[in-house]
Coordinates of N, CA, C and O and ligand atoms in Angstrom, one line a residue:
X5 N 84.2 47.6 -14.8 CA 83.3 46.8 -15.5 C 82.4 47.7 -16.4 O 81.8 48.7 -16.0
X6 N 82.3 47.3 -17.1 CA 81.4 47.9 -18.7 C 79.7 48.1 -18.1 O 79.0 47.3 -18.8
X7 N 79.1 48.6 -17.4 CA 77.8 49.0 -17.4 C 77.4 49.9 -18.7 O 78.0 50.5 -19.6
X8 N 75.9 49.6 -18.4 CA 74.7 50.7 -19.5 C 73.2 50.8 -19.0 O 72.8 49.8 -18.3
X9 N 72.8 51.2 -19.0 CA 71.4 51.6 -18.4 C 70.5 50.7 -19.1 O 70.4 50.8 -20.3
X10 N 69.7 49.7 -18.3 CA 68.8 48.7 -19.1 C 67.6 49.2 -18.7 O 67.3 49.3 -17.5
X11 N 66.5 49.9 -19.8 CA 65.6 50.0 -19.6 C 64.3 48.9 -19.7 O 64.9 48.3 -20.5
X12 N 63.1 48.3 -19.5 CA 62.4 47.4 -19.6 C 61.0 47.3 -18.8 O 60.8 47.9 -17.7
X13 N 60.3 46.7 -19.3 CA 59.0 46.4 -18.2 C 59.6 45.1 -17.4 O 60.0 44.0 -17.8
X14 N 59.6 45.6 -16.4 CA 59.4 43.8 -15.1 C 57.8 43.8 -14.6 O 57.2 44.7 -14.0
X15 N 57.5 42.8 -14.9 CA 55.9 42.4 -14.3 C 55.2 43.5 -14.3 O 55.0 44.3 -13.4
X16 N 54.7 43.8 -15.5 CA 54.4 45.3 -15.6 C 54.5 47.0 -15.4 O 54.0 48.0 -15.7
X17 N 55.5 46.6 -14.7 CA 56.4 48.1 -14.6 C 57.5 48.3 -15.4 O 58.3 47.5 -15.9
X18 N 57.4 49.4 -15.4 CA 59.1 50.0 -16.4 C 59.9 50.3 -15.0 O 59.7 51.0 -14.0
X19 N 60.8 49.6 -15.4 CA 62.2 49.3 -14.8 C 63.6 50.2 -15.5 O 63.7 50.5 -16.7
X20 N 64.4 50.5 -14.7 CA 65.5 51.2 -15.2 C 66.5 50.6 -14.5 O 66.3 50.7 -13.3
X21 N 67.6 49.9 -15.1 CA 68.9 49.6 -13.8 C 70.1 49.8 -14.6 O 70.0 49.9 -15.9
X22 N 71.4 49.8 -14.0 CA 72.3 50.4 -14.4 C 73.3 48.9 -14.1 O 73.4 48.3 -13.0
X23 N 73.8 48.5 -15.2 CA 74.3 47.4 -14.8 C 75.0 46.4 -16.2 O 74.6 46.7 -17.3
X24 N 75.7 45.5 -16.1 CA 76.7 45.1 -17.3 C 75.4 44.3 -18.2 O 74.6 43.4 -17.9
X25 N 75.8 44.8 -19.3 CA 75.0 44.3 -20.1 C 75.5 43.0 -20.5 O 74.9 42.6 -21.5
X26 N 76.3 42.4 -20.2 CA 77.0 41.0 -20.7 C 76.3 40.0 -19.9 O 76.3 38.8 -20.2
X27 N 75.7 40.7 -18.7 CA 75.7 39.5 -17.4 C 74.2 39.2 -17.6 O 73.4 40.1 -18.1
X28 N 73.7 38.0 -17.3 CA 72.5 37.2 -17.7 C 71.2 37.8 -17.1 O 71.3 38.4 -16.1
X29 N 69.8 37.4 -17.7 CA 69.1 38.5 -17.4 C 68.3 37.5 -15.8 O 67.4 38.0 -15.1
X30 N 69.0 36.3 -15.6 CA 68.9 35.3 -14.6 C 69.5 36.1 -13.6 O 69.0 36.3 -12.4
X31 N 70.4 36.4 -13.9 CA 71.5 37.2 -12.6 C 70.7 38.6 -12.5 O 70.1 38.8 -11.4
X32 N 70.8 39.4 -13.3 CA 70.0 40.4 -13.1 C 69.0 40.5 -12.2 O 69.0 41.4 -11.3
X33 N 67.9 39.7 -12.2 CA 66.9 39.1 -11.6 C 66.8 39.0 -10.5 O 66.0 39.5 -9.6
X34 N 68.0 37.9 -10.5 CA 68.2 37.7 -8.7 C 69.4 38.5 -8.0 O 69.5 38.6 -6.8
X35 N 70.1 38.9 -8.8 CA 70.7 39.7 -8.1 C 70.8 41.0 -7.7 O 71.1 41.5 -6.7
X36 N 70.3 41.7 -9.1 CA 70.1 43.1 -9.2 C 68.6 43.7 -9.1 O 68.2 44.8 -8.8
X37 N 67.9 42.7 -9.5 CA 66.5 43.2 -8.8 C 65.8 42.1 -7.6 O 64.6 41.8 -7.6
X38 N 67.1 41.8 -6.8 CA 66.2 40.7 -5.7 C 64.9 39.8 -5.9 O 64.1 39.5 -5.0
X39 N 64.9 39.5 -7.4 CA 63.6 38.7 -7.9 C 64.3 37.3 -7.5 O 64.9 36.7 -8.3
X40 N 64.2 36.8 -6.3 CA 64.7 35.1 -6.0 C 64.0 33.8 -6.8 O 64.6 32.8 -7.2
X41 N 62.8 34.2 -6.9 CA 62.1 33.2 -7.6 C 62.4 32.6 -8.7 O 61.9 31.5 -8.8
X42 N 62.8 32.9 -9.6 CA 63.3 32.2 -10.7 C 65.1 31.8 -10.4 O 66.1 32.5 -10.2
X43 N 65.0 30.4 -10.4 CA 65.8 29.6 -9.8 C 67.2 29.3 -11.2 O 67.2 29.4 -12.4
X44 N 68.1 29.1 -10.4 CA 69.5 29.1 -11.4 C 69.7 27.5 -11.2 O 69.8 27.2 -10.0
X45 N 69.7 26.5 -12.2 CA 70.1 25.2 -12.2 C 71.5 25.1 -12.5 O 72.5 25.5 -11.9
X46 N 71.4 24.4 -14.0 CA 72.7 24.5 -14.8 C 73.2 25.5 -15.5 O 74.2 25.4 -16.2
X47 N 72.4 26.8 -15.4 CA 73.1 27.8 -16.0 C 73.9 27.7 -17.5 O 75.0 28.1 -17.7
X48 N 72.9 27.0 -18.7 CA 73.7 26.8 -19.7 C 72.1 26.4 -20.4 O 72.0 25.9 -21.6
X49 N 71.3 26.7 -19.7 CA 69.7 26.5 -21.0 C 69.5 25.0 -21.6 O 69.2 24.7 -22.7
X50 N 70.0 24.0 -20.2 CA 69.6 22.3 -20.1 C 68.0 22.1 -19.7 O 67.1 21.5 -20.2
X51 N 68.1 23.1 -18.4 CA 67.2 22.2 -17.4 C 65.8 23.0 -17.2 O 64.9 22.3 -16.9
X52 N 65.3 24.8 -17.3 CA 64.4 24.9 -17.5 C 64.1 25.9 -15.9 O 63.2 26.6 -15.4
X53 N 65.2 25.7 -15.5 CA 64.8 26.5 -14.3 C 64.2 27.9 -13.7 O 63.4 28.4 -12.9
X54 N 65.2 28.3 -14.8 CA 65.6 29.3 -14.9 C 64.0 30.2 -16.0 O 64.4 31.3 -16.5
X55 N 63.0 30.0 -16.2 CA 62.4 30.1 -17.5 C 61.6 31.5 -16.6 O 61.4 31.6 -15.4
X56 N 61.2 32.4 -17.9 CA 60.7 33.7 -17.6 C 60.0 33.9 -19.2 O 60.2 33.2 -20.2
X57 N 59.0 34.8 -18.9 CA 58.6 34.9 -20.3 C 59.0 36.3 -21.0 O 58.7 37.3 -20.2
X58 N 59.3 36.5 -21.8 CA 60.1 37.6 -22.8 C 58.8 38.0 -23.9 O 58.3 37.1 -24.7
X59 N 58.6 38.9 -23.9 CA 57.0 39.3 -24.4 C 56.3 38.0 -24.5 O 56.5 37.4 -25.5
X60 N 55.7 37.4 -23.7 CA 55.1 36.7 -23.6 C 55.3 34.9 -24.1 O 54.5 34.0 -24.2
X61 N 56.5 35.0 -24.3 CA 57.7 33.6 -24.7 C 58.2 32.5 -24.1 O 59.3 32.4 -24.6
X62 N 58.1 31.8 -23.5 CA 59.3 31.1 -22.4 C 60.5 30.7 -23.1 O 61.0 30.0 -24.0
X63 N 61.0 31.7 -22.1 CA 62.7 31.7 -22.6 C 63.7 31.5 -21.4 O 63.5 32.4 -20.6
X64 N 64.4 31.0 -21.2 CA 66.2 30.6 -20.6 C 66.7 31.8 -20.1 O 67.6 32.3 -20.8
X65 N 66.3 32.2 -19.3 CA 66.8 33.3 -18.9 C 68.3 33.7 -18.7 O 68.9 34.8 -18.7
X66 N 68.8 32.0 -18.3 CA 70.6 32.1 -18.3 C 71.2 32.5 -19.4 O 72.1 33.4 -19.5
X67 N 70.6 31.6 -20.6 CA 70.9 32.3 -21.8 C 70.7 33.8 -22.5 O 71.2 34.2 -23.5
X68 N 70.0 34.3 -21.6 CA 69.3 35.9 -22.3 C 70.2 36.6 -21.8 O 70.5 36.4 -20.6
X69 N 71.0 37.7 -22.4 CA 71.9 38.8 -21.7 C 71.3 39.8 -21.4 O 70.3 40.0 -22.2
X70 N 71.4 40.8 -20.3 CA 70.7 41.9 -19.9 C 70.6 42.9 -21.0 O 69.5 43.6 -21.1
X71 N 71.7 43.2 -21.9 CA 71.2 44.2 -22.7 C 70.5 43.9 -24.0 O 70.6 44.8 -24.9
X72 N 69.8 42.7 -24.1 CA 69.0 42.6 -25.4 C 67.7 42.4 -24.6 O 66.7 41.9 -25.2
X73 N 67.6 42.9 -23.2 CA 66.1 42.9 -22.5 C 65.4 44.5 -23.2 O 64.2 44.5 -23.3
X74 N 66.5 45.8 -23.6 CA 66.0 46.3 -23.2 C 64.8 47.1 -24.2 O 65.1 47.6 -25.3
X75 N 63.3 47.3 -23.5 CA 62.3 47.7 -24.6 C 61.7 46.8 -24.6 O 60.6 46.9 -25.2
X76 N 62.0 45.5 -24.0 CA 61.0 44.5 -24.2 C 60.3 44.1 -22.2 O 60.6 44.5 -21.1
X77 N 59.3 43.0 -22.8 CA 58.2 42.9 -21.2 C 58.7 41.7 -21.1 O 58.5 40.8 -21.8
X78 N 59.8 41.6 -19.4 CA 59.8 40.5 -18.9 C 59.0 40.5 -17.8 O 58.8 41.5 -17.1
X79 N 58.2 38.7 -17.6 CA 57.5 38.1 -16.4 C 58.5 37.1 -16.0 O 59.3 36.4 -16.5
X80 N 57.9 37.4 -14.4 CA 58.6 36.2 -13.6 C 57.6 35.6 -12.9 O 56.5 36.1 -12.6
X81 N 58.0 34.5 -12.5 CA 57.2 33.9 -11.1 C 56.2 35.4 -10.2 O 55.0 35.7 -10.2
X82 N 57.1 35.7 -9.7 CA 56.5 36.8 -9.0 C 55.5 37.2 -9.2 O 54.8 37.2 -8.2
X83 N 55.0 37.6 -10.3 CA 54.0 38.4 -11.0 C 53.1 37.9 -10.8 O 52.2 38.7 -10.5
X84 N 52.9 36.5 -10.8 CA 51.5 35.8 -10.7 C 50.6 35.8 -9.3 O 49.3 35.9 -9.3
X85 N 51.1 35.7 -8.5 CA 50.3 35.4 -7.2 C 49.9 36.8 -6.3 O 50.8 37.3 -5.7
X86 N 48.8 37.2 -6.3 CA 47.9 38.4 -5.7 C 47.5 38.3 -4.1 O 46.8 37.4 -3.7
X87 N 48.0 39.2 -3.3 CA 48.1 39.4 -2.1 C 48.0 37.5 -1.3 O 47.4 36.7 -0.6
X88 N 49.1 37.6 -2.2 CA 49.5 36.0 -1.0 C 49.0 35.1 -1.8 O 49.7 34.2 -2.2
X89 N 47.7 35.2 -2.2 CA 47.1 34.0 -3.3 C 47.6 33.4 -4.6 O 47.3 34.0 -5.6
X90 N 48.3 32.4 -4.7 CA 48.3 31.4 -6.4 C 47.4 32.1 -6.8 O 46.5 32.7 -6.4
X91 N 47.9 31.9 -8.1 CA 47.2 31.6 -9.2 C 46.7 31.0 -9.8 O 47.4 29.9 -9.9
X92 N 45.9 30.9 -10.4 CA 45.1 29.3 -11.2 C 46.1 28.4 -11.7 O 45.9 27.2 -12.0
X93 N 47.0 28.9 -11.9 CA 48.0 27.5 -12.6 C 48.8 26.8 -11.0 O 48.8 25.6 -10.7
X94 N 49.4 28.0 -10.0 CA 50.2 27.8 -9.3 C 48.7 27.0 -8.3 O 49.2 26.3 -7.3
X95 N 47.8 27.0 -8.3 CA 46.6 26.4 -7.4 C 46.8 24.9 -7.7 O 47.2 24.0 -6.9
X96 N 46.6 24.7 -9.5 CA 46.5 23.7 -9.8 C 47.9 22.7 -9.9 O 47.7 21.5 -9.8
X97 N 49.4 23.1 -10.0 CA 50.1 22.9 -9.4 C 50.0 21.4 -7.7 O 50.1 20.2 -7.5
X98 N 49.8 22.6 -7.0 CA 49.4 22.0 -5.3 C 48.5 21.1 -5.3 O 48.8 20.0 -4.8
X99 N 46.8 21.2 -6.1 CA 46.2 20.5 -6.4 C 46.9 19.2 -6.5 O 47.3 18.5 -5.5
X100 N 46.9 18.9 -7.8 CA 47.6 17.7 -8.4 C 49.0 17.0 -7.9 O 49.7 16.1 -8.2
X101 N 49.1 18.1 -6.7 CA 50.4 17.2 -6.4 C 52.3 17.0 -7.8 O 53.1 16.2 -8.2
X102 N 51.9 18.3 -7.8 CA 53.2 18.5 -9.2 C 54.1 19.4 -8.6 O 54.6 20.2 -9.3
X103 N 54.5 19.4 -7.2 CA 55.2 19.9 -6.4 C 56.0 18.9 -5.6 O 55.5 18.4 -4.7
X104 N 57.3 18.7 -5.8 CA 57.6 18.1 -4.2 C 58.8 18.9 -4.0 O 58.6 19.8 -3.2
X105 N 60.5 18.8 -4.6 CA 60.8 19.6 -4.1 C 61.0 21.2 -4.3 O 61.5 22.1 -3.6
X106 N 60.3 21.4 -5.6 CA 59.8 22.4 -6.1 C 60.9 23.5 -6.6 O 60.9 24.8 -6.8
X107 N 62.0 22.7 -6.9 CA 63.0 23.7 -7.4 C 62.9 24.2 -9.0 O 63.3 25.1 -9.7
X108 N 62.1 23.0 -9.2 CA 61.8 23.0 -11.4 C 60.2 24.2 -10.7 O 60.1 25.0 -11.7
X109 N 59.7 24.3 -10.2 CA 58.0 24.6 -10.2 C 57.9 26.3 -11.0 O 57.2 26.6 -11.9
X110 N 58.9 27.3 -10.3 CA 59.0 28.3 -11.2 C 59.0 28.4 -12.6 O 58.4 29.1 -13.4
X111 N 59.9 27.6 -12.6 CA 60.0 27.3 -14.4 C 59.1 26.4 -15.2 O 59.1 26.6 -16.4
X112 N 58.5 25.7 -14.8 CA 57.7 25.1 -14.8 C 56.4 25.7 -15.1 O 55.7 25.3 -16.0
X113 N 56.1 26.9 -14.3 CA 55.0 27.7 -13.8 C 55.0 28.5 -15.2 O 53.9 28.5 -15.8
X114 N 55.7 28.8 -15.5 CA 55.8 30.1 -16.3 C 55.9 29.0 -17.5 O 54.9 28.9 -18.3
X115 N 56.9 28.1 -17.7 CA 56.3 27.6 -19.4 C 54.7 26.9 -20.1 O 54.2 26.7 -21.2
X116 N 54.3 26.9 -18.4 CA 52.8 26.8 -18.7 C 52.2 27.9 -18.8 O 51.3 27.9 -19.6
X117 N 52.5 29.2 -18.2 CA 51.6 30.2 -18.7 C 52.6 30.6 -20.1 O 52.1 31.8 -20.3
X118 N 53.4 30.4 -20.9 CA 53.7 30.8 -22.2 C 52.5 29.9 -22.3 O 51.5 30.6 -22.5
X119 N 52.3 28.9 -22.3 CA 51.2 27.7 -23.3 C 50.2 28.5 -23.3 O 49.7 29.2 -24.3
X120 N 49.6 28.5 -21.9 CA 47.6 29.1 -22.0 C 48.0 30.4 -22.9 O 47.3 30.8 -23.8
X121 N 48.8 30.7 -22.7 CA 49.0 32.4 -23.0 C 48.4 32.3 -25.3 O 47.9 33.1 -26.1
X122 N 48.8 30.9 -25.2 CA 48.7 31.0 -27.0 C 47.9 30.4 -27.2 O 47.4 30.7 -28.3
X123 N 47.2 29.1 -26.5 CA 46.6 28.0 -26.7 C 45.8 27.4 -25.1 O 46.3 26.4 -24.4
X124 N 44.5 28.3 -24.8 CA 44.0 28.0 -23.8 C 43.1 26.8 -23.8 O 42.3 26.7 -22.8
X125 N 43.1 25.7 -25.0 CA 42.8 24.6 -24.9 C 43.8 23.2 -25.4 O 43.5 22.4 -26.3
X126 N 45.1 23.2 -24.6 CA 46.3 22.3 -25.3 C 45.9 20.6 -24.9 O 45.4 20.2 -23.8
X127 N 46.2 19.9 -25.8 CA 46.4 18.4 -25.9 C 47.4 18.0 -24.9 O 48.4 18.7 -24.7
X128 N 47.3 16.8 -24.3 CA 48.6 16.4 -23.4 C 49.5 16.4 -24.3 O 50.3 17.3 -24.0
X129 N 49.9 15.8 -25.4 CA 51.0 16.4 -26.1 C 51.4 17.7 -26.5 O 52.5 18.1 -26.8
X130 N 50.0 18.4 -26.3 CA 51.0 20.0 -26.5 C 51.6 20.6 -25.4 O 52.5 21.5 -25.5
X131 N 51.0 20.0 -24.0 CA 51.7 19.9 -22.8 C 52.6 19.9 -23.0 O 53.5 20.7 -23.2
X132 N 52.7 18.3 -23.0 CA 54.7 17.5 -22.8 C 55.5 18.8 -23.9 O 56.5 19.4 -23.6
X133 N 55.1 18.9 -24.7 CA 56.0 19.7 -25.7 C 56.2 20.7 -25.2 O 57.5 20.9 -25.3
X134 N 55.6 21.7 -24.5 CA 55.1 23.5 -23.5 C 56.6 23.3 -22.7 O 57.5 24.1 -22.6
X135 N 56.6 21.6 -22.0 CA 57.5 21.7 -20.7 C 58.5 20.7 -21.1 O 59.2 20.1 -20.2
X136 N 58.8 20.3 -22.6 CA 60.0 19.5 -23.1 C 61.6 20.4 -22.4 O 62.7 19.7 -22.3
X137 N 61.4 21.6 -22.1 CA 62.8 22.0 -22.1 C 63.0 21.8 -20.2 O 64.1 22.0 -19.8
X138 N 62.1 21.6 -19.5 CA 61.7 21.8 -18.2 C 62.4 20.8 -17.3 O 61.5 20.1 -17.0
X139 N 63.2 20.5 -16.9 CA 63.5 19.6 -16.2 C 62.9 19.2 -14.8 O 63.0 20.0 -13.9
X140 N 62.4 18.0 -14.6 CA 62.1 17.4 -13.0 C 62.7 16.6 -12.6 O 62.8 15.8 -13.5
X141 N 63.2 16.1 -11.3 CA 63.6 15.2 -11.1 C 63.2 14.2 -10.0 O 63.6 13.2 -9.5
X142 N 62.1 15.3 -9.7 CA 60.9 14.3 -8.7 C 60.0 13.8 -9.1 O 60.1 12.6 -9.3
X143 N 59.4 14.2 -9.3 CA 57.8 14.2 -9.7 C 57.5 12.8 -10.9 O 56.4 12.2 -11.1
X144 N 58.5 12.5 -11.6 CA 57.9 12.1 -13.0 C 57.6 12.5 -14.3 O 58.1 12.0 -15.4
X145 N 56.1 13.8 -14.1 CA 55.6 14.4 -14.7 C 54.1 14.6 -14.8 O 53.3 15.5 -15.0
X146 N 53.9 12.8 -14.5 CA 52.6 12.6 -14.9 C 52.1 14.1 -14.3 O 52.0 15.0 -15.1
X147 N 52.0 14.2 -12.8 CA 51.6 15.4 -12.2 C 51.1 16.8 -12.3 O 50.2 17.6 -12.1
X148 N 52.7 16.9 -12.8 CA 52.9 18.6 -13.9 C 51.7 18.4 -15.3 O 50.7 19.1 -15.4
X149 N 51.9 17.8 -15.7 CA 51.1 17.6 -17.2 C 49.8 17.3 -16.8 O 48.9 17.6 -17.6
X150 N 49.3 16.7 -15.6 CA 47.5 17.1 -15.7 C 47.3 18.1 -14.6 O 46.1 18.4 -14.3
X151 N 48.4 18.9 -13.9 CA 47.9 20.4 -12.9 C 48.1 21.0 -14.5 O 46.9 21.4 -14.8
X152 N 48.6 21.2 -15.2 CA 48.7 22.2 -16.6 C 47.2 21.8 -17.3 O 46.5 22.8 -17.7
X153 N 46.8 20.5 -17.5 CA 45.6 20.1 -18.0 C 44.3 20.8 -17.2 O 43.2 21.0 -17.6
X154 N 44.9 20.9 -16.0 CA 43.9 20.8 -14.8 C 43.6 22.7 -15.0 O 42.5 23.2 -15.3
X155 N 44.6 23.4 -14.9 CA 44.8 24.4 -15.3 C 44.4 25.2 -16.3 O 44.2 26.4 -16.2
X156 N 44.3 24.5 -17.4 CA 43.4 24.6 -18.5 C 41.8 24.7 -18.4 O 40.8 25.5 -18.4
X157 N 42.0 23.7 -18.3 CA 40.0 23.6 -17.6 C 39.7 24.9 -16.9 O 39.0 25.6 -17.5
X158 N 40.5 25.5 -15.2 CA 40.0 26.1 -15.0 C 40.1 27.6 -15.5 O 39.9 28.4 -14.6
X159 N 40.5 28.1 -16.8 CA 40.1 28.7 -17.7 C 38.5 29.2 -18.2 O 37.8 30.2 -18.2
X160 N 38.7 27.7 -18.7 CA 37.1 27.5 -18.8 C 36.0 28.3 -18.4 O 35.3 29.2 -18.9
X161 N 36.2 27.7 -17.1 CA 35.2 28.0 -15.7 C 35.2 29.2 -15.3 O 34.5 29.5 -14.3
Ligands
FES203 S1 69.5 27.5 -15.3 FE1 68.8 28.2 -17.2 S2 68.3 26.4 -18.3 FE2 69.2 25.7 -16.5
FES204 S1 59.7 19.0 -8.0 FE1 61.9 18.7 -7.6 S2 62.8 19.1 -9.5 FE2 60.7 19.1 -9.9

């Protein structure tokens, strides 16, 4: 199999791994750097599961191939939460009750922090828009869309 050495920042480290550049940077993730958190759905950039941020982007990680990672800063889920503790988004999350079976919540997590990341005061429509690619199939949304709201605020504060 065709390997190459991917170099890159993961959650602020520079990362080096040795591995096929064809194979997705989803698989990489969870397979080659034991990052489980960012979840594999439909594997074809439907449902949102899968979402990581790419200098600071939310992007489809199934769709991303390992060797166009390399030189650039990927985040995952992982990154956010400090000796055991959420983060203000992943708090407001639980808060609001935008969790149940929590397989969308990674992806989820992270296309809300692409949002604050550009726009730390978003409209519920710039919500729904943040998490249009996101799929849930519990929740509704109402939920998701005011823990992100909710999330916002505590910015603010
Ligand atoms: S697993 Fe990537 S979009 Fe569904
Ligand atoms: S909480 Fe189950 S898919 Fe969203």
């Amino acid at each position: 199999m065709n390997k190459e050495t991917i170099r890159f920042m993961l959650n602020g480290e520079q990362v080096e791994i040795y591995a096929n550049p064809a194979k997705s940077l989803l698989h990489l993730l969870r397979d080659d750097l034991g990052l489980t958190g960012t979840k594999e759905g439909c594997g074809q950039g439907e449902c949102g599961a899968c979402t990581v941020l790419l200098d600071d982007v939310a992007v489809n990680s199934c769709l991303v191939p390992a060797g166009k990672i390399s030189g650039h800063s990927v985040i995952t889920i992982e990154a956010l939460s400090k000796d055991g503790k959420p983060d203000f988004v992943q708090e407001a999350f639980v808060e609001k009750g935008a969790v149940q079976c929590g397989f969308c919540t990674p992806g989820m997590v992270m296309s809300a922090h692409a949002l604050l990341r550009q726009n730390t005061d978003p409209s519920p429509e710039e919500v729904k828009t943040a998490i249009s690619g996101n799929l849930c199939r519990c929740t509704g949304y109402k939920q998701i869309e005011e823990a992100i709201l909710s999330a916002a605020e505590k910015l603010k504060s």
